[in-house]
Amino acid sequence: MRLANKTALITGAGSGMGRLAARMFAKEGAEVVAVDLAEGQLAETVESVKGEGGAIVGVTADVSQAEEVRRAVEEGAGAFGRLNVIYNNAGIFPGEDGSVVDLDEAVYQRVLDVNVKGTYLCCKYGIPELIKAGGGSIINVASFVALMGCTVPQDAYTASKGAVVSLTRSLAVQYGRHHIRANALCPGPIETPMLQELLRDPAERDKRLTRIPLGRFGRAKDVVYAAIYLASDESSWTTGTTFVVDGGISVNYF
Ligand code: NAD
């Protein structure tokens, strides 16, 4: 199994890619610390992983709140005696996001708080545990929108994911000598609950689909397979990358 003897903390594990990651990491032998704000959804993830014979604990926490993140790391590392992987997957993409001129300040702040501060806090409390374990892997979920401009503005989200990419590079450089790797995983448009509403509109769907060279939207597992690689020792010389899994959308000029 590719993740045997590893404990992985996965945020946003109550839905979409985070939920599937909890299941697929556990199947690869990882002990999973599943974190989410949504208690009921998190409980469903925990039950399904247990039902499949996996090792998992769930911790309800808001990644933008320092004390809650500190407790999640403490409970997670305590439950399994170590922490080897931090998978910062929790993120929000609110419908009220837009262009800077119209964007409400509170919406902007909340997006930055969850997507960037949440990543910062999980690293703040998680990295000392990785160091104790002799090293580890940090996977920070950014997005293809961090790498290219977009005429359909979602400026808070775009700014937040750009920050995640830069922060990840800095962590890779700072903590390499501690055998800690940090990579920014950049998905293209993936059919998860986050995009479901938007993609129900055929015009919105087609607008995006024509840009994807591989001719389909991504599936959660397309991204989780990449995360398994980044979490495992197979990627032991891979750090500081923007690891793009996007069906080719970010290299499409026309
Ligand atoms: P999703 O909406 O299905 O799941 C996100 C999960 O994060 C939910 O369970 C939610 O409760 C949780 N969450 C939200 N705020 C939280 C907080 N403050 N604290 C703890 N948990 C919180 O989303 P998804 O599509 O699976 O997205 C996962 C990640 O991938 C996000 O970071 C997202 O920005 C990124 N991403 C998604 C796409 C896409 O097309 N779906 C594309 C690029 C990047």
XYZ file of C-alpha atoms and ligand atoms in Angstrom:
298
model
C 0.000 0.000 0.000
C 1.325 3.381 -1.019
C 0.556 5.247 2.223
C 1.244 2.553 4.825
C 2.653 3.872 8.111
C 1.527 7.427 7.418
C -0.960 9.595 9.258
C -2.569 12.223 7.053
C -4.600 15.205 8.202
C -7.105 16.111 5.476
C -9.161 19.295 5.784
C -12.486 19.774 4.042
C -13.034 16.020 4.349
C -16.814 16.361 4.550
C -17.413 16.759 0.809
C -16.031 16.532 -2.715
C -12.332 15.899 -3.134
C -11.595 15.899 0.608
C -14.152 13.173 1.279
C -12.853 11.020 -1.556
C -9.279 11.657 -0.390
C -10.149 10.367 3.090
C -11.499 7.158 1.529
C -8.692 6.668 -0.996
C -5.897 7.538 1.472
C -7.321 5.024 3.955
C -7.467 2.353 1.233
C -3.773 3.024 0.568
C -3.041 2.308 4.230
C -2.978 5.817 5.711
C -4.460 6.673 9.086
C -6.692 9.637 8.364
C -7.443 12.671 10.521
C -10.499 14.106 8.790
C -11.286 17.753 9.529
C -14.334 19.736 8.473
C -16.585 22.510 9.665
C -19.729 20.618 8.682
C -20.233 18.116 11.497
C -22.903 15.947 9.846
C -21.042 15.642 6.537
C -17.821 14.853 8.376
C -19.575 12.094 10.337
C -20.732 10.548 7.031
C -17.148 10.520 5.744
C -15.900 8.916 8.957
C -18.621 6.254 8.818
C -17.910 5.390 5.194
C -14.167 5.046 5.788
C -14.761 2.882 8.855
C -17.246 0.814 6.849
C -14.498 0.178 4.307
C -12.143 -0.987 7.079
C -10.046 2.201 7.192
C -8.460 3.947 10.182
C -9.919 7.418 10.693
C -10.786 10.006 13.327
C -12.963 13.013 12.592
C -12.433 16.428 14.171
C -15.005 19.168 13.653
C -13.107 22.418 13.214
C -13.137 25.672 11.273
C -9.697 25.963 9.658
C -9.803 29.748 9.962
C -9.887 29.572 13.779
C -6.496 29.116 15.446
C -7.697 27.362 18.568
C -9.816 24.903 16.581
C -6.919 24.041 14.269
C -4.523 23.632 17.182
C -6.973 21.210 18.793
C -7.526 19.290 15.528
C -3.788 18.747 15.083
C -3.373 17.781 18.730
C -6.287 15.304 18.659
C -5.261 13.873 15.290
C -1.585 13.402 16.075
C -2.570 12.152 19.537
C -4.955 9.521 18.143
C -2.324 7.896 15.923
C 0.886 8.977 17.667
C 2.282 10.916 14.707
C 1.541 13.179 11.752
C 3.218 12.704 8.357
C 0.989 14.479 5.842
C -0.931 17.769 5.944
C -3.428 17.984 3.088
C -4.886 21.500 3.131
C -7.940 20.914 0.985
C -10.689 22.953 2.719
C -11.714 25.910 0.618
C -14.669 28.077 -0.317
C -15.801 29.615 -3.589
C -18.870 31.720 -2.755
C -21.348 32.757 -5.414
C -21.020 36.383 -4.233
C -17.363 36.502 -5.299
C -16.774 38.795 -8.257
C -14.691 41.649 -9.579
C -12.865 43.857 -7.076
C -15.070 46.855 -7.811
C -18.272 45.023 -6.810
C -16.842 42.598 -4.318
C -18.132 42.971 -0.783
C -15.317 43.313 1.727
C -16.802 40.726 4.088
C -16.941 38.132 1.284
C -13.341 38.908 0.316
C -12.217 38.556 3.936
C -14.010 35.254 4.503
C -12.488 33.718 1.364
C -8.998 34.806 2.421
C -9.639 33.586 5.981
C -10.619 30.078 4.923
C -8.407 29.545 1.876
C -5.218 31.270 3.015
C -5.362 31.713 6.790
C -6.692 28.146 7.080
C -3.649 26.872 5.200
C -1.348 29.007 7.334
C -2.889 27.755 10.587
C -2.755 24.069 9.623
C 0.907 24.532 8.699
C 1.610 26.547 11.849
C 0.340 23.777 14.114
C 1.082 20.832 11.822
C 4.706 21.480 10.797
C 6.133 20.944 14.317
C 4.455 17.507 14.241
C 6.020 16.708 10.853
C 9.411 17.731 12.192
C 8.880 15.417 15.200
C 8.091 12.604 12.742
C 11.373 13.208 10.894
C 9.773 14.883 7.884
C 6.611 14.713 5.823
C 4.552 16.089 2.985
C 2.388 19.198 2.802
C -0.180 19.334 0.007
C -1.811 22.736 -0.349
C -4.778 22.835 -2.691
C -4.666 25.906 -4.906
C -6.321 26.072 -8.342
C -5.568 26.595 -12.027
C -6.987 30.122 -11.554
C -3.832 30.947 -9.590
C -1.895 30.502 -12.843
C -3.936 32.370 -15.446
C -6.309 35.285 -15.852
C -10.033 34.759 -16.052
C -12.620 36.968 -17.745
C -15.314 35.661 -15.399
C -14.103 37.407 -12.254
C -13.838 35.633 -8.920
C -11.170 37.897 -7.528
C -11.214 36.903 -3.863
C -10.876 33.231 -4.787
C -8.186 33.926 -7.389
C -6.156 36.066 -4.985
C -6.473 33.449 -2.270
C -5.237 30.616 -4.463
C -2.310 32.725 -5.707
C -1.312 33.238 -2.091
C -1.486 29.494 -1.480
C 0.928 28.862 -4.372
C 3.461 31.439 -3.104
C 3.209 30.285 0.493
C 3.795 26.705 -0.611
C 7.012 27.598 -2.423
C 8.262 29.422 0.643
C 7.506 26.421 2.879
C 9.310 24.098 0.462
C 12.439 26.232 0.665
C 12.311 26.785 4.421
C 11.630 23.217 5.513
C 13.451 21.112 2.918
C 16.305 20.418 5.315
C 13.755 19.000 7.762
C 12.745 16.503 5.034
C 9.428 18.266 4.647
C 8.122 18.662 1.115
C 5.442 21.183 0.158
C 3.570 21.179 -3.137
C 0.634 23.230 -4.409
C -1.936 21.004 -6.076
C -3.773 22.985 -8.769
C -6.970 21.363 -10.010
C -8.890 22.538 -13.055
C -12.707 22.568 -12.965
C -13.797 19.419 -11.120
C -17.361 18.161 -10.812
C -17.817 18.327 -7.038
C -20.541 19.990 -4.930
C -18.496 23.230 -5.154
C -19.148 23.606 -8.905
C -22.419 21.674 -9.178
C -24.724 24.688 -9.095
C -22.694 26.657 -11.640
C -22.383 23.726 -14.034
C -26.133 23.058 -14.013
C -26.457 26.015 -16.393
C -25.689 24.651 -19.900
C -24.192 27.989 -21.024
C -21.808 28.110 -18.054
C -20.932 24.467 -18.639
C -20.188 24.859 -22.348
C -18.165 28.040 -21.811
C -15.721 26.094 -19.652
C -15.838 22.776 -21.482
C -14.682 24.266 -24.800
C -11.480 25.410 -23.053
C -10.517 21.927 -21.781
C -8.358 20.055 -24.323
C -9.220 16.661 -22.811
C -12.894 17.398 -23.478
C -14.396 16.721 -20.067
C -14.548 18.182 -16.583
C -12.320 16.654 -13.949
C -13.449 14.041 -11.492
C -12.488 14.132 -7.824
C -10.368 11.018 -8.252
C -8.230 12.700 -10.947
C -6.990 15.058 -8.247
C -6.863 12.582 -5.375
C -4.588 10.243 -7.366
C -2.140 13.150 -7.657
C -2.471 13.822 -3.926
C -1.668 10.186 -3.155
C 1.497 10.527 -5.213
C 2.453 13.760 -3.414
C 1.731 12.230 0.004
C 3.679 9.052 -0.700
C 7.413 8.421 -0.754
C 7.157 8.052 -4.547
C 7.431 11.864 -4.671
C 10.353 12.076 -2.242
C 12.299 14.446 -4.555
C 9.308 16.581 -5.538
C 8.895 19.846 -3.666
C 7.907 23.454 -4.334
C 5.923 22.526 -7.438
C 2.647 23.836 -8.724
C 1.272 20.410 -9.542
C -1.364 20.970 -12.198
C -4.202 18.490 -12.807
C -6.535 20.362 -15.134
C -7.263 18.477 -18.374
C -4.972 20.978 -20.098
C -7.139 24.078 -19.544
C -4.214 26.206 -18.352
C -2.169 25.645 -21.515
C -4.998 26.415 -23.934
C -4.511 29.661 -25.808
C -7.508 29.230 -28.148
P -16.460 21.096 -1.689
O -17.247 22.347 -1.548
O -17.139 19.884 -2.239
O -15.806 20.694 -0.283
C -15.166 21.633 0.529
C -15.237 21.175 1.962
O -14.529 22.143 2.762
C -16.664 21.099 2.526
O -16.865 19.874 3.178
C -16.728 22.258 3.509
O -17.592 22.030 4.618
C -15.273 22.365 3.952
N -14.971 23.673 4.507
C -15.326 24.881 4.000
N -14.912 25.860 4.821
C -14.279 25.255 5.860
C -13.659 25.739 7.023
N -13.612 27.045 7.307
N -13.110 24.847 7.885
C -13.171 23.512 7.622
N -13.763 23.002 6.526
C -14.317 23.864 5.663
O -15.198 21.501 -2.560
P -14.185 20.711 -3.532
O -14.573 21.015 -4.924
O -14.001 19.314 -3.092
O -12.870 21.579 -3.270
C -11.774 21.154 -2.485
C -10.619 22.112 -2.709
O -10.273 22.142 -4.094
C -10.920 23.565 -2.332
O -9.785 24.147 -1.753
C -11.211 24.205 -3.683
O -10.972 25.601 -3.669
C -10.237 23.472 -4.555
N -10.555 23.497 -5.983
C -11.751 23.034 -6.430
C -12.021 23.044 -7.794
C -13.319 22.538 -8.359
O -13.538 22.753 -9.546
N -14.162 21.872 -7.598
C -11.062 23.542 -8.674
C -9.841 24.015 -8.179
C -9.600 23.969 -6.822
